[in-house]
PDB file of C-alpha atoms in Angstrom:
ATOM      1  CA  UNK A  10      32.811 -38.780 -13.034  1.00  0.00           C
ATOM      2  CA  UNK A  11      29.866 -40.313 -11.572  1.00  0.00           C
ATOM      3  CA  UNK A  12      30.164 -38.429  -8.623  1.00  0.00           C
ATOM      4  CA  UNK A  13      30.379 -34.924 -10.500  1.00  0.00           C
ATOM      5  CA  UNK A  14      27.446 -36.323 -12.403  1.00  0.00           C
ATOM      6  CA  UNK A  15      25.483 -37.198  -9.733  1.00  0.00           C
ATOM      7  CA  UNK A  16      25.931 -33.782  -7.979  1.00  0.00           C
ATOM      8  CA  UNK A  17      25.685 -31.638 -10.779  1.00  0.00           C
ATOM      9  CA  UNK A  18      21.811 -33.593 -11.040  1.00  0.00           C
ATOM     10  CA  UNK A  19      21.204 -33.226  -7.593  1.00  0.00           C
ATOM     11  CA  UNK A  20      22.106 -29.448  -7.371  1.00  0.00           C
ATOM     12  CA  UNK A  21      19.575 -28.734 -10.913  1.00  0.00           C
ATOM     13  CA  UNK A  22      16.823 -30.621  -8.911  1.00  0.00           C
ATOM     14  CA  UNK A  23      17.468 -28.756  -5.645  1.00  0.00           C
ATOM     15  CA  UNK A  24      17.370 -25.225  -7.607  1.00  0.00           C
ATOM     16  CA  UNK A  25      13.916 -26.531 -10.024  1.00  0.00           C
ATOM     17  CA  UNK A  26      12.467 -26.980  -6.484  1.00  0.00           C
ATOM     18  CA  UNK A  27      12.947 -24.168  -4.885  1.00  0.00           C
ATOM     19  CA  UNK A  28       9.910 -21.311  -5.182  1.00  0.00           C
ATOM     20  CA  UNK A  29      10.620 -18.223  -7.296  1.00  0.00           C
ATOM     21  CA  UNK A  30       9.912 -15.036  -5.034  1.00  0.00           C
ATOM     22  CA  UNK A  31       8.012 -12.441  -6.461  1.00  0.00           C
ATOM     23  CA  UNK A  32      10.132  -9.299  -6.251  1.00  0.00           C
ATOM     24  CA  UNK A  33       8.470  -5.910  -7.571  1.00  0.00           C
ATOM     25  CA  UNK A  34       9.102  -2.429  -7.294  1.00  0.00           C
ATOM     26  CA  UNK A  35       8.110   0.026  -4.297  1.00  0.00           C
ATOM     27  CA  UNK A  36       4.002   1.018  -5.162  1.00  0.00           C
ATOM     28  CA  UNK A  37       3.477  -1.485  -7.667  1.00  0.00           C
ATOM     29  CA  UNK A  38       1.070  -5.094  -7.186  1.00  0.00           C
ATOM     30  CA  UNK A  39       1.897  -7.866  -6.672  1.00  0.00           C
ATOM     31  CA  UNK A  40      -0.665 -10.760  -6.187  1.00  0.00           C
ATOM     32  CA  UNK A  41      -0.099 -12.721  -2.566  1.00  0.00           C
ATOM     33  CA  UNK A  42      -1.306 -16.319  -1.829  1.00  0.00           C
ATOM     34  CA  UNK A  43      -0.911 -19.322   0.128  1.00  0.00           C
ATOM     35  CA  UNK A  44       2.613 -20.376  -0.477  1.00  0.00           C
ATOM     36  CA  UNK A  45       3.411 -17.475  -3.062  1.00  0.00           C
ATOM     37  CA  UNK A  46       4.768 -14.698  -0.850  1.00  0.00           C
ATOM     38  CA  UNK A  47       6.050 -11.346  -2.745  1.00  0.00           C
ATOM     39  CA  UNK A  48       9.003  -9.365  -2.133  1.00  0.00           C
ATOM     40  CA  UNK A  49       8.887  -5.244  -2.574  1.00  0.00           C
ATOM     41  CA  UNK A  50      12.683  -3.861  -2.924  1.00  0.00           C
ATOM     42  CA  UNK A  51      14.115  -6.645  -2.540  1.00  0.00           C
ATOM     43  CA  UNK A  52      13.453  -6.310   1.534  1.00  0.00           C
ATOM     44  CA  UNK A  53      10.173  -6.428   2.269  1.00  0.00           C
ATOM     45  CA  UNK A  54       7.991  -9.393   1.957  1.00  0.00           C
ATOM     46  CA  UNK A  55       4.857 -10.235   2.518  1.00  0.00           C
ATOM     47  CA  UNK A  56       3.189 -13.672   2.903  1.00  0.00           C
ATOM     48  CA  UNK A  57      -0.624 -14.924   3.266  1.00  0.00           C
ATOM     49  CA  UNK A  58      -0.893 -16.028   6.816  1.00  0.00           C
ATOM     50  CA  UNK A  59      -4.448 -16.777   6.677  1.00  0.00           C
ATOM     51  CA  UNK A  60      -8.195 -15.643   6.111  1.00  0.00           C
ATOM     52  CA  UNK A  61      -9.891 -14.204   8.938  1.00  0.00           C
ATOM     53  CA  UNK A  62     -13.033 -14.253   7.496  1.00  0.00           C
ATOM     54  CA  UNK A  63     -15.397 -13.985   4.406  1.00  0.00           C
ATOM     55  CA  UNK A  64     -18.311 -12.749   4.237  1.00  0.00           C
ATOM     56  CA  UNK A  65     -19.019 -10.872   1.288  1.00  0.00           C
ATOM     57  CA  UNK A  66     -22.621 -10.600  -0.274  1.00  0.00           C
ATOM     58  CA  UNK A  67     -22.257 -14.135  -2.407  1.00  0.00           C
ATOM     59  CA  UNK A  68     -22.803 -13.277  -6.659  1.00  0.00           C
ATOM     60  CA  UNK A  69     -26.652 -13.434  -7.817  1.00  0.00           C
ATOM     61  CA  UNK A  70     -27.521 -12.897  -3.866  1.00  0.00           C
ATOM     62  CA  UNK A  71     -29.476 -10.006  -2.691  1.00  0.00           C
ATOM     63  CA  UNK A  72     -28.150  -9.089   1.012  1.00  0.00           C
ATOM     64  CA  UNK A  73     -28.966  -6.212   3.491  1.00  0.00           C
ATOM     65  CA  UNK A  74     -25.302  -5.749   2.828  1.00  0.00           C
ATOM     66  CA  UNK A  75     -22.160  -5.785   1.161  1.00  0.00           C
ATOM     67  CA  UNK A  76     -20.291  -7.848   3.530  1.00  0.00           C
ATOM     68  CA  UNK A  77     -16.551  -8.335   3.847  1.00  0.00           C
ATOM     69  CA  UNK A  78     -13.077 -10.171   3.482  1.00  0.00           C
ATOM     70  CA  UNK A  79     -10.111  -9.798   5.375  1.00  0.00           C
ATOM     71  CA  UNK A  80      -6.752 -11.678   5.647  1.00  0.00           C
ATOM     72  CA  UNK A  81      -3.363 -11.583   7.642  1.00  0.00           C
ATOM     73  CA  UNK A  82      -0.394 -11.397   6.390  1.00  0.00           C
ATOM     74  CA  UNK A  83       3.057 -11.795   7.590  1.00  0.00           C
ATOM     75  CA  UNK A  84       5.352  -9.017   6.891  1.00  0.00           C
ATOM     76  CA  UNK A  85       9.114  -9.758   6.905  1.00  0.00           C
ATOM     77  CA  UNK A  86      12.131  -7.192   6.422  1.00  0.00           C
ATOM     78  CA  UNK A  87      10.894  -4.331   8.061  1.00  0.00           C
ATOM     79  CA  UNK A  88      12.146  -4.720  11.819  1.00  0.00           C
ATOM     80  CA  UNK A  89      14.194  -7.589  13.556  1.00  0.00           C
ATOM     81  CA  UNK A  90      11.188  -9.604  14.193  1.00  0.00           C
ATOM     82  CA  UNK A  91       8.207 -10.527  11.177  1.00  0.00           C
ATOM     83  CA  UNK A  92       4.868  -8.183  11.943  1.00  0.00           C
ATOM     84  CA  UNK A  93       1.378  -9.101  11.276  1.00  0.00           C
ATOM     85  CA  UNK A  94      -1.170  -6.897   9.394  1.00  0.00           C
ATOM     86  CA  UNK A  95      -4.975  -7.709   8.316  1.00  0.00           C
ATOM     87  CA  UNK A  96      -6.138  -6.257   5.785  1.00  0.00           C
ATOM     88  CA  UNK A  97      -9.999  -5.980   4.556  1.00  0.00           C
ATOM     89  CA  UNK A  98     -12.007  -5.435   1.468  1.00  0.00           C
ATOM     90  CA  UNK A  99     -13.714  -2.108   2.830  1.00  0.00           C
ATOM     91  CA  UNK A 100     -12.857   0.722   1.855  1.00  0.00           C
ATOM     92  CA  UNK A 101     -14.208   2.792   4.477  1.00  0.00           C
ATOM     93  CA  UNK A 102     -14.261   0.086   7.498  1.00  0.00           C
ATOM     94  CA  UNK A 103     -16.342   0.468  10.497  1.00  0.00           C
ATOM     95  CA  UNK A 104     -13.783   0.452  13.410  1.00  0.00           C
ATOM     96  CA  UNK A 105     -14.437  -3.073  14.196  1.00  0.00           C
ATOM     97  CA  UNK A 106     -13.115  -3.866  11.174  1.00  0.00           C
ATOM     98  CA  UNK A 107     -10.088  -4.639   9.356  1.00  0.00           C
ATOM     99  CA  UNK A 108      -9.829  -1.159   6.764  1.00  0.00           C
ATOM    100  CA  UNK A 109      -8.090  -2.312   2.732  1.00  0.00           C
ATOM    101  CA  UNK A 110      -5.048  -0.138   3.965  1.00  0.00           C
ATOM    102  CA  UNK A 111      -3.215   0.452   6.781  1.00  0.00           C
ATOM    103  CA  UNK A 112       0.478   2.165   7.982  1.00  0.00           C
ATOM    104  CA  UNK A 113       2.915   0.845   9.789  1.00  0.00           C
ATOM    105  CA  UNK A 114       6.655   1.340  10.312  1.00  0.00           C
ATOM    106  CA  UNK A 115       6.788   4.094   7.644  1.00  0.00           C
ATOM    107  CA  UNK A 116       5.363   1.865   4.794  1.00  0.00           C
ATOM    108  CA  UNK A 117       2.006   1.877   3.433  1.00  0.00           C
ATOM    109  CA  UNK A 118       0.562  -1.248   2.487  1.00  0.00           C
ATOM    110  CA  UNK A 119      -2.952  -1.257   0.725  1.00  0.00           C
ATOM    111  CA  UNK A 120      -5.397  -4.758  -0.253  1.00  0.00           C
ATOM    112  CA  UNK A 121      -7.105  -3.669  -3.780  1.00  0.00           C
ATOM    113  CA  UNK A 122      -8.623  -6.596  -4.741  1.00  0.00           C
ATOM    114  CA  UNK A 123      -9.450 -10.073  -3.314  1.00  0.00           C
ATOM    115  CA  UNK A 124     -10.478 -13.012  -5.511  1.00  0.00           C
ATOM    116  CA  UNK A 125     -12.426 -15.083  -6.339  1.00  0.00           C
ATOM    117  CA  UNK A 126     -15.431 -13.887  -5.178  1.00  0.00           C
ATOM    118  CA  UNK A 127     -18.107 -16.052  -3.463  1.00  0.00           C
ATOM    119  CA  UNK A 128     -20.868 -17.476  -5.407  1.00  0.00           C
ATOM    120  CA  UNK A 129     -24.316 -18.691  -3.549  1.00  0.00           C
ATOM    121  CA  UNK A 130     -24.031 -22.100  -3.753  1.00  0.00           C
ATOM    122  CA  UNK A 131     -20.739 -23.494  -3.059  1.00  0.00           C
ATOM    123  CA  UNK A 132     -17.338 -22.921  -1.088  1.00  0.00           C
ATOM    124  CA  UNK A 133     -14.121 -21.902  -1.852  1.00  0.00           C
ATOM    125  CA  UNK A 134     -10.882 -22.932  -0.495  1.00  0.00           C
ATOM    126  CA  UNK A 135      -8.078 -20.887   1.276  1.00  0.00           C
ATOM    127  CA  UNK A 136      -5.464 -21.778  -1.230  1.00  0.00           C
ATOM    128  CA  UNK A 137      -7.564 -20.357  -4.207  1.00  0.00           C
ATOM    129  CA  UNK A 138      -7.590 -16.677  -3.019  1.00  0.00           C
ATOM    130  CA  UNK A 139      -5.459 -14.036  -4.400  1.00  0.00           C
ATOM    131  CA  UNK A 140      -4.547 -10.934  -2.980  1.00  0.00           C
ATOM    132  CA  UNK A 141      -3.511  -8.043  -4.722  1.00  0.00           C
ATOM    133  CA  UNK A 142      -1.430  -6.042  -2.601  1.00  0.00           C
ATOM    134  CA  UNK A 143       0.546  -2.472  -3.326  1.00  0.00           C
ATOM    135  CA  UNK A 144       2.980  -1.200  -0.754  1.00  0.00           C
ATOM    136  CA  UNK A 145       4.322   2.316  -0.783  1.00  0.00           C
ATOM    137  CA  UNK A 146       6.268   4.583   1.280  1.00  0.00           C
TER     138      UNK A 146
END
């Protein structure tokens, strides 16, 4: 009995552990993170792998312009092997940038908003950005 007991507590913890997956629909959002992937279809998902840089005009700043975020992500599901996009916060990039959306592997996958965004005095760290991502076909 204390055995059963014992497992049947161990197994509950186990389960209240493990992360919850995000799992939406094909061309709907879904917000990405550090540690909070999202899963479209139930096949593709797509984790934060890192910011690449930030450098977006800060709130209350006056700049000679608008500046820019952009992030990599890890895409999973799609081929054998995960893929890595970066995405930006331009809409129309310069080609030495990373553009908001890009296709690959006959998905679209599309960055429409990045938060939060920079103030002029202070930092902010990786883990507190949010992506908002849409893929499509």
């Amino acid at each position: 009995m204390k055995t059963t007991f014992f497992l049947i507590l161990l197994s509950w913890a186990f389960v209240s552990c493990t992360k919850n997956k995000l799992n939406v629909p094909i061309n709907q959002a879904a917000v990405v993170y550090q540690n909070n992937p999202a899963t479209w279809n139930n096949n593709i998902t797509i984790s934060w792998n890192k910011l690449i840089e930030e450098s977006r005009c800060p709130n209350n700043a006056d700049c000679f312009w608008e500046g820019m975020a952009e992030v990599n992500f890890k895409v999973e599901g799609l081929s054998s092997v995960p893929i890595y996009i970066s995405l930006g916060t331009l809409t129309s990039a310069p080609t030495n940038f990373s553009p908001n959306e890009i296709d690959t592997l006959g998905y679209h996958f599309k960055m429409i908003n990045l938060t939060p965004y920079p103030e002029a005095f202070g930092s902010i760290d990786e883990k507190d950005y949010r992506a908002t991502l849409i893929v499509s076909k």
